[in-house]
Tab-separated table of C-alpha atoms and ligand atoms in Angstrom:
chain	number	residue	atom	x	y	z
A	1	MET	CA	105.562	78.442	142.067
A	2	ILE	CA	105.269	81.611	139.934
A	3	LEU	CA	107.392	84.359	141.403
A	4	LEU	CA	105.608	87.762	141.154
A	5	THR	CA	107.409	89.240	144.136
A	6	PRO	CA	109.577	92.416	143.522
A	7	GLY	CA	112.612	90.089	143.463
A	8	PRO	CA	113.534	87.396	143.007
A	9	SER	CA	111.928	87.361	139.583
A	10	PRO	CA	111.379	84.279	137.427
A	11	ILE	CA	114.338	82.950	135.470
A	12	HIS	CA	114.343	82.474	131.706
A	13	PRO	CA	115.145	78.943	130.504
A	14	ARG	CA	118.335	80.272	128.816
A	15	VAL	CA	119.546	81.620	132.165
A	16	GLN	CA	118.540	78.423	133.934
A	17	ALA	CA	120.655	76.416	131.387
A	18	ALA	CA	123.686	78.806	131.837
A	19	LEU	CA	123.350	78.288	135.622
A	20	ALA	CA	123.657	74.463	135.077
A	21	ARG	CA	126.834	74.684	133.051
A	22	PRO	CA	129.845	72.669	134.390
A	23	LEU	CA	131.692	74.656	136.989
A	24	ARG	CA	134.991	76.353	136.320
A	25	GLY	CA	137.435	78.079	138.600
A	26	HIS	CA	137.210	81.727	139.357
A	27	LEU	CA	140.522	82.327	137.483
A	28	ASP	CA	139.870	79.851	134.695
A	29	PRO	CA	140.349	81.536	131.270
A	30	GLU	CA	136.796	80.692	130.335
A	31	THR	CA	135.487	82.435	133.525
A	32	LEU	CA	137.702	85.415	132.867
A	33	ALA	CA	136.409	85.650	129.313
A	34	THR	CA	132.819	85.515	130.618
A	35	ASN	CA	133.756	88.257	133.088
A	36	ARG	CA	135.015	90.476	130.221
A	37	ARG	CA	131.677	89.995	128.360
A	38	ILE	CA	129.765	90.781	131.565
A	39	ARG	CA	131.681	94.025	131.955
A	40	ALA	CA	131.028	94.974	128.293
A	41	ALA	CA	127.321	94.236	128.744
A	42	LEU	CA	127.070	96.139	132.038
A	43	GLY	CA	128.851	98.991	130.337
A	44	ARG	CA	126.029	99.089	127.797
A	45	MET	CA	123.393	98.836	130.582
A	46	PHE	CA	124.840	101.598	132.870
A	47	ASP	CA	126.689	103.679	130.212
A	48	PRO	CA	129.039	105.044	132.893
A	49	GLY	CA	131.591	106.684	130.438
A	50	GLN	CA	135.255	106.217	129.845
A	51	GLY	CA	137.517	104.901	132.711
A	52	ALA	CA	134.650	103.559	134.794
A	53	LEU	CA	134.935	100.447	137.023
A	54	VAL	CA	132.232	98.050	135.943
A	55	ALA	CA	131.804	94.729	137.753
A	56	ALA	CA	129.427	92.490	139.799
A	57	MET	CA	130.118	92.033	143.551
A	58	PRO	CA	129.423	88.616	145.098
A	59	GLY	CA	126.493	89.552	147.257
A	60	SER	CA	122.937	90.908	147.049
A	61	ALA	CA	122.045	94.460	146.125
A	62	SER	CA	122.450	95.636	149.677
A	63	LEU	CA	126.146	94.894	149.247
A	64	GLY	CA	126.086	97.333	146.267
A	65	MET	CA	124.423	99.920	148.473
A	66	GLU	CA	126.909	99.399	151.403
A	67	ALA	CA	129.893	99.523	149.017
A	68	GLY	CA	128.769	102.736	147.526
A	69	LEU	CA	128.417	104.545	150.832
A	70	ASN	CA	131.553	102.945	152.271
A	71	ASN	CA	133.815	103.799	149.376
A	72	LEU	CA	132.537	107.162	148.264
A	73	ALA	CA	132.500	108.766	151.781
A	74	ASP	CA	134.987	108.454	154.561
A	75	GLN	CA	134.119	108.398	158.350
A	76	GLY	CA	132.933	111.921	159.280
A	77	GLU	CA	132.357	113.083	155.658
A	78	ALA	CA	129.053	114.795	154.846
A	79	VAL	CA	126.485	112.639	153.114
A	80	LEU	CA	122.986	113.620	152.115
A	81	LEU	CA	120.527	110.702	152.152
A	82	LEU	CA	117.189	111.108	150.353
A	83	VAL	CA	114.612	108.742	151.841
A	84	ASN	CA	111.019	107.923	151.095
A	85	GLY	CA	110.729	104.292	151.998
A	86	ALA	CA	112.244	101.172	153.468
A	87	PHE	CA	115.301	101.029	151.051
A	88	GLY	CA	116.035	104.691	151.639
A	89	GLU	CA	116.056	103.871	155.411
A	90	ARG	CA	118.548	101.132	154.734
A	91	MET	CA	120.992	103.715	153.480
A	92	VAL	CA	120.594	105.579	156.812
A	93	GLU	CA	121.367	102.356	158.735
A	94	ILE	CA	124.514	101.866	156.635
A	95	ALA	CA	125.612	105.498	157.085
A	96	GLN	CA	125.064	105.050	160.832
A	97	ALA	CA	127.235	101.912	160.831
A	98	TYR	CA	130.077	103.683	158.888
A	99	ARG	CA	129.803	106.771	161.049
A	100	HIS	CA	129.239	109.246	158.224
A	101	ASP	CA	128.242	112.764	159.037
A	102	TYR	CA	124.870	112.185	157.400
A	103	THR	CA	121.787	114.302	156.940
A	104	VAL	CA	118.498	112.679	156.106
A	105	LEU	CA	115.950	114.456	153.891
A	106	ARG	CA	112.632	112.619	153.969
A	107	ALA	CA	109.485	112.726	151.890
A	108	GLU	CA	106.267	111.102	152.985
A	109	PRO	CA	106.128	107.421	152.006
A	110	GLY	CA	104.144	107.264	148.715
A	111	GLN	CA	105.464	110.683	147.644
A	112	PRO	CA	108.566	111.269	145.474
A	113	ILE	CA	111.513	113.283	146.822
A	114	ASP	CA	111.082	116.994	146.103
A	115	PRO	CA	114.049	118.324	144.115
A	116	GLU	CA	113.480	121.862	145.559
A	117	ALA	CA	113.971	120.531	149.112
A	118	VAL	CA	117.182	118.883	147.896
A	119	GLY	CA	118.337	122.159	146.433
A	120	ARG	CA	117.751	123.895	149.717
A	121	ALA	CA	119.624	121.193	151.678
A	122	LEU	CA	122.606	121.387	149.330
A	123	ALA	CA	122.711	125.193	149.599
A	124	GLN	CA	123.036	124.952	153.400
A	125	ARG	CA	126.461	123.199	153.525
A	126	PRO	CA	128.832	121.230	151.241
A	127	TYR	CA	128.220	117.483	150.876
A	128	LYS	CA	130.678	114.909	149.564
A	129	LEU	CA	127.896	112.520	148.498
A	130	VAL	CA	124.221	112.565	147.679
A	131	ALA	CA	122.464	109.214	147.599
A	132	LEU	CA	119.025	108.366	146.197
A	133	VAL	CA	116.875	105.293	145.576
A	134	HIS	CA	115.616	105.591	142.060
A	135	GLY	CA	112.584	103.352	142.407
A	136	GLU	CA	111.474	102.737	146.076
A	137	THR	CA	110.265	99.085	146.149
A	138	SER	CA	108.380	99.487	149.381
A	139	THR	CA	105.950	102.099	147.993
A	140	GLY	CA	106.242	101.827	144.209
A	141	VAL	CA	107.365	105.395	143.839
A	142	LEU	CA	109.805	106.540	141.046
A	143	ASN	CA	111.988	109.431	142.248
A	144	PRO	CA	113.052	112.385	139.968
A	145	ALA	CA	116.711	111.127	139.554
A	146	GLN	CA	117.623	113.533	136.724
A	147	ALA	CA	116.665	116.749	138.578
A	148	ILE	CA	118.459	115.516	141.733
A	149	ALA	CA	121.616	114.506	139.724
A	150	ASP	CA	121.736	117.996	138.219
A	151	LEU	CA	121.576	119.553	141.698
A	152	ALA	CA	124.241	117.286	143.065
A	153	ARG	CA	126.519	118.196	140.112
A	154	GLU	CA	125.800	121.917	140.517
A	155	HIS	CA	126.842	121.769	144.243
A	156	GLY	CA	130.028	119.665	143.524
A	157	ALA	CA	128.741	116.434	145.252
A	158	LEU	CA	129.083	112.921	143.965
A	159	PHE	CA	125.776	111.231	143.124
A	160	MET	CA	124.939	107.672	144.012
A	161	LEU	CA	121.796	105.927	142.552
A	162	ASP	CA	120.279	102.761	143.787
A	163	ALA	CA	119.072	101.500	140.380
A	164	VAL	CA	117.863	98.124	141.745
A	165	THR	CA	114.334	98.375	140.399
A	166	THR	CA	115.204	100.305	137.209
A	167	ALA	CA	118.528	99.121	135.719
A	168	SER	CA	117.996	96.919	132.685
A	169	MET	CA	114.248	97.627	132.536
A	170	MET	CA	114.705	101.279	131.785
A	171	PRO	CA	117.380	103.049	129.683
A	172	LEU	CA	119.879	104.662	132.126
A	173	SER	CA	122.923	106.506	130.979
A	174	MET	CA	125.022	107.351	133.980
A	175	GLN	CA	127.234	109.727	132.012
A	176	GLN	CA	124.265	111.643	130.621
A	177	MET	CA	122.406	111.757	133.887
A	178	GLY	CA	125.459	112.565	135.944
A	179	VAL	CA	125.567	109.502	138.129
A	180	ASP	CA	128.922	108.600	139.736
A	181	TYR	CA	127.852	105.199	141.199
A	182	ALA	CA	124.866	103.009	140.384
A	183	PHE	CA	124.169	99.448	141.397
A	184	THR	CA	121.470	96.728	141.085
A	185	GLY	CA	120.924	93.136	142.192
A	186	SER	CA	120.999	90.223	139.762
A	187	GLN	CA	117.568	88.905	140.988
A	188	LYS	CA	115.547	92.025	140.264
A	189	CYS	CA	115.038	93.478	136.693
A	190	LEU	CA	117.734	91.265	135.186
A	191	SER	CA	115.822	88.086	136.211
A	192	ALA	CA	119.049	86.190	137.090
A	193	PRO	CA	119.490	84.141	140.264
A	194	PRO	CA	120.205	86.268	143.453
A	195	GLY	CA	123.770	86.571	144.587
A	196	LEU	CA	125.434	89.263	142.505
A	197	ALA	CA	125.404	93.041	142.761
A	198	PRO	CA	126.289	94.547	139.364
A	199	PHE	CA	127.517	98.114	139.622
A	200	ALA	CA	129.344	100.867	137.780
A	201	LEU	CA	131.637	103.524	139.293
A	202	SER	CA	132.366	106.493	137.069
A	203	GLN	CA	135.866	107.823	136.418
A	204	ARG	CA	135.015	110.854	138.557
A	205	GLY	CA	133.840	108.521	141.306
A	206	ARG	CA	137.122	106.553	141.162
A	207	GLU	CA	139.059	109.808	141.516
A	208	HIS	CA	137.221	110.559	144.705
A	209	LEU	CA	137.307	107.127	146.430
A	210	GLY	CA	137.831	107.343	150.070
A	211	LYS	CA	139.602	104.867	152.270
A	212	ALA	CA	137.138	102.053	152.391
A	213	ARG	CA	136.685	100.466	155.820
A	214	GLY	CA	136.077	96.758	155.914
A	215	TRP	CA	137.459	94.488	153.319
A	216	TYR	CA	134.900	92.652	151.317
A	217	SER	CA	133.133	95.834	150.111
A	218	ASP	CA	136.345	97.669	149.244
A	219	LEU	CA	135.916	98.460	145.520
A	220	ALA	CA	139.707	98.620	144.951
A	221	ARG	CA	139.760	94.979	145.840
A	222	VAL	CA	136.769	94.136	143.637
A	223	ALA	CA	138.707	95.898	140.794
A	224	VAL	CA	141.726	93.613	141.325
A	225	TYR	CA	139.603	90.661	140.199
A	226	TRP	CA	137.515	92.223	137.446
A	227	GLU	CA	140.201	94.491	135.916
A	228	GLU	CA	143.497	92.933	136.745
A	229	GLU	CA	142.210	89.359	136.747
A	230	GLY	CA	143.953	88.625	139.997
A	231	TYR	CA	142.616	86.915	143.150
A	232	PHE	CA	140.243	88.828	145.431
A	233	CYS	CA	137.859	86.147	146.619
A	234	THR	CA	136.322	83.033	145.163
A	235	ALA	CA	133.697	84.342	142.718
A	236	PRO	CA	130.313	82.549	142.405
A	237	VAL	CA	131.186	81.448	138.891
A	238	SER	CA	127.830	79.742	138.165
A	239	LEU	CA	126.080	82.985	138.904
A	240	HIS	CA	128.505	84.721	136.479
A	241	PHE	CA	127.450	82.320	133.781
A	242	ALA	CA	123.757	82.950	134.515
A	243	LEU	CA	124.261	86.773	134.744
A	244	GLU	CA	125.925	86.871	131.338
A	245	GLU	CA	122.956	85.111	129.730
A	246	ALA	CA	120.449	87.434	131.526
A	247	LEU	CA	122.341	90.426	130.260
A	248	ASN	CA	122.316	89.063	126.728
A	249	LEU	CA	118.542	88.635	126.890
A	250	ALA	CA	118.111	92.172	128.181
A	251	LEU	CA	120.295	93.754	125.529
A	252	GLU	CA	118.955	91.660	122.663
A	253	GLU	CA	115.437	92.871	123.660
A	254	GLY	CA	116.635	96.462	124.138
A	255	LEU	CA	116.089	98.617	127.226
A	256	GLU	CA	113.497	100.931	125.549
A	257	ASN	CA	111.442	97.824	124.598
A	258	ARG	CA	111.754	96.415	128.085
A	259	LEU	CA	110.364	99.684	129.573
A	260	ARG	CA	107.569	99.639	127.126
A	261	ARG	CA	106.742	95.998	128.154
A	262	ALA	CA	106.840	96.892	131.822
A	263	GLU	CA	104.606	99.973	131.261
A	264	ALA	CA	102.059	98.029	129.190
A	265	MET	CA	101.903	95.309	131.813
A	266	HIS	CA	101.654	97.821	134.567
A	267	ARG	CA	98.734	99.521	132.877
A	268	ALA	CA	96.848	96.272	132.189
A	269	VAL	CA	97.385	94.694	135.679
A	270	LEU	CA	96.452	97.907	137.524
A	271	GLY	CA	93.481	98.419	135.301
A	272	VAL	CA	91.994	95.140	136.156
A	273	LEU	CA	92.831	95.538	139.890
A	274	GLU	CA	91.235	99.015	139.962
A	275	GLU	CA	87.981	97.501	138.648
A	276	LEU	CA	88.061	95.244	141.625
A	277	GLY	CA	88.556	98.124	144.047
A	278	PHE	CA	92.322	97.998	144.559
A	279	GLN	CA	94.075	101.379	144.709
A	280	ALA	CA	97.618	102.210	143.626
A	281	TYR	CA	99.644	103.439	146.587
A	282	ALA	CA	101.758	105.966	144.637
A	283	PRO	CA	100.347	108.973	142.824
A	284	GLN	CA	100.019	108.557	139.056
A	285	GLU	CA	102.788	110.931	138.169
A	286	ALA	CA	105.366	109.122	140.231
A	287	ARG	CA	104.669	105.498	139.642
A	288	LEU	CA	107.494	103.021	139.220
A	289	PRO	CA	106.740	100.822	136.253
A	290	THR	CA	108.499	97.705	137.645
A	291	VAL	CA	106.840	97.421	141.060
A	292	LEU	CA	103.088	97.745	141.410
A	293	VAL	CA	102.075	98.583	145.035
A	294	VAL	CA	98.301	98.443	145.674
A	295	ARG	CA	95.943	98.693	148.682
A	296	PRO	CA	93.379	95.907	148.685
A	297	PRO	CA	89.638	96.746	148.367
A	298	GLN	CA	87.506	97.315	151.478
A	299	GLY	CA	86.803	94.229	153.321
A	300	TRP	CA	89.924	92.393	152.012
A	301	ASP	CA	93.026	91.731	154.027
A	302	GLU	CA	96.369	91.703	152.233
A	303	ALA	CA	97.704	88.699	154.122
A	304	GLU	CA	94.596	86.700	153.357
A	305	LEU	CA	94.830	87.552	149.643
A	306	ARG	CA	98.529	86.492	149.577
A	307	LYS	CA	97.723	83.239	151.386
A	308	GLY	CA	95.023	82.370	148.841
A	309	LEU	CA	97.273	83.141	145.904
A	310	TYR	CA	100.259	81.189	147.451
A	311	SER	CA	98.119	78.128	147.876
A	312	ARG	CA	97.332	78.382	144.083
A	313	GLY	CA	101.053	78.593	143.141
A	314	VAL	CA	101.450	82.363	142.924
A	315	SER	CA	103.878	84.116	145.196
A	316	ILE	CA	103.517	87.828	145.638
A	317	ALA	CA	104.728	90.190	148.439
A	318	GLY	CA	103.090	92.234	151.171
A	319	GLY	CA	104.246	95.635	152.399
A	320	ILE	CA	107.486	96.398	154.115
A	321	GLY	CA	108.579	99.427	156.198
A	322	PRO	CA	105.881	102.143	155.848
A	323	THR	CA	103.589	99.881	153.857
A	324	ALA	CA	103.710	96.784	156.074
A	325	GLY	CA	100.295	95.199	156.517
A	326	GLN	CA	98.690	97.636	154.147
A	327	VAL	CA	99.507	96.629	150.583
A	328	LEU	CA	100.315	94.019	148.105
A	329	ARG	CA	103.454	94.382	146.017
A	330	LEU	CA	103.738	92.904	142.527
A	331	GLY	CA	106.907	92.574	140.522
A	332	LEU	CA	106.992	93.640	136.861
A	333	MET	CA	110.685	93.033	136.537
A	334	GLY	CA	112.386	91.171	133.766
A	335	GLU	CA	110.587	87.816	133.153
A	336	SER	CA	107.661	88.774	135.599
A	337	ALA	CA	106.584	91.587	133.331
A	338	ARG	CA	104.926	89.024	130.963
A	339	VAL	CA	101.296	88.053	130.062
A	340	GLU	CA	101.626	84.392	130.930
A	341	PRO	CA	102.489	84.622	134.734
A	342	TYR	CA	99.901	87.408	135.116
A	343	ARG	CA	97.280	85.291	133.399
A	344	VAL	CA	97.863	82.659	136.055
A	345	PHE	CA	97.787	85.408	138.735
A	346	PHE	CA	94.385	86.647	137.640
A	347	ARG	CA	93.039	83.115	137.377
A	348	ALA	CA	94.079	82.519	140.963
A	349	LEU	CA	92.907	85.888	142.244
A	350	GLY	CA	89.499	85.303	140.566
A	351	GLU	CA	89.197	82.080	142.613
A	352	VAL	CA	90.297	83.791	145.832
A	353	MET	CA	87.967	86.735	145.396
A	354	HIS	CA	85.095	84.785	143.795
A	355	GLN	CA	85.202	86.709	140.538
A	356	ASN	CA	84.521	85.089	137.228
A	357	ARG	CA	86.266	86.117	134.051
A	358	LEU	CA	89.256	87.891	135.556
A	359	GLU	CA	91.716	86.094	133.387
A	360	GLU	CA	89.733	87.020	130.234
A	361	THR	CA	89.366	90.639	131.389
A	362	PHE	CA	93.069	90.841	131.800
A	363	LEU	CA	93.807	89.296	128.390
A	364	GLU	CA	91.371	91.752	126.720
A	365	ARG	CA	93.007	94.686	128.498
A	366	VAL	CA	96.577	93.636	127.746
A	367	GLY	CA	95.537	93.522	124.121
A	368	TRP	CA	97.549	90.509	122.951
A	369	VAL	CA	97.595	86.812	123.850
A	370	GLN	CA	100.853	85.033	124.226
A	371	VAL	CA	100.849	81.446	122.980
B	401	LIG	C1	115.605	94.713	146.747
B	401	LIG	C2	116.216	96.095	146.902
B	401	LIG	C3	117.427	96.379	147.638
B	401	LIG	C4	118.116	95.296	148.348
B	401	LIG	O1	118.345	94.201	147.629
B	401	LIG	P1	118.823	92.829	148.300
B	401	LIG	O2	119.238	92.023	147.041
B	401	LIG	O3	117.678	92.156	148.976
B	401	LIG	O4	119.985	93.000	149.186
B	401	LIG	C5	117.919	97.653	147.629
B	401	LIG	N1	117.201	98.666	147.049
B	401	LIG	C6	116.063	98.476	146.356
B	401	LIG	C7	115.394	99.586	145.749
B	401	LIG	C8	115.532	97.176	146.285
B	401	LIG	O5	114.353	96.988	145.648
């Protein structure tokens, strides 16, 4: 099965081999040495500046989201949540569960968050924390993170960025952008197995940590394991081995090169799909390179297309939240942003839609053929 969903993404053979290495204990010297290398690599990926806490929590990306909101704001503290899709709405559910004094600023699904509206909200009252999803996976929209980070800083708020669909596939410097907490999931752009939530918390973020409620998402406890090398919980050591290799692959390739690869694939895949009558959901100026969200052509049902592809060994996603039942979602993350899996995708799609030569059209468009 070829995984072209927006996570999990396909795993490189080097990562698969790392996953199969003999198990060690979570406090074994070799595991701890792996952890130190993971911290160094994540430091290069997030660039959070001096004194940051850099680690990977045992859980999916949603744990990274929950931990950020839980640790950076106490019960009753003011939080501004910027929402334009299903993952933004997840932040609202978490803020509700932790009883934050939250305000939600929404943009229409398919549209990016408007920084001017954020500026107006921030002028109305003080906020402890502003939280944004960088690339909204439900709609394929890339939000203007830099402009919003500047506004948060100007108004003295901490800034949390869900970088799940961007980190490792785009250069992201937390210290240059002004991000206090960013997180991702191992199974998205890093193309590692699911189960880890890599994150970075800036020095400034550490100085403003609240009293975390709960236990497992308490970042002070996570730091005991990753920084003091003491016991917090039993780490998923095999996943650490795999994550290290996935980080090596990303950094060897270079984040600028990865972004160019995602953009080139996005252009080629969308170009062929547009010729068939598919339409991108997000406006051109706000498209996320790593998740392509398209409406099917007239007369085609998204579920029917997915079923046809699945029976030919290609797994893609339908809509979620505001796009449920309306769109197809294609991952261009890590190992999915490559010619070979999309060649298979277009061959299968050609069969489903009774179109000849789709595979060839794609290869001509992408401009190079991978052996
Ligand atoms: C996938 C995703 C999440 C949640 O990730 P899980 O690993 O499924 O918990 C959060 N935010 C964004 C933007 C995502 O794409």
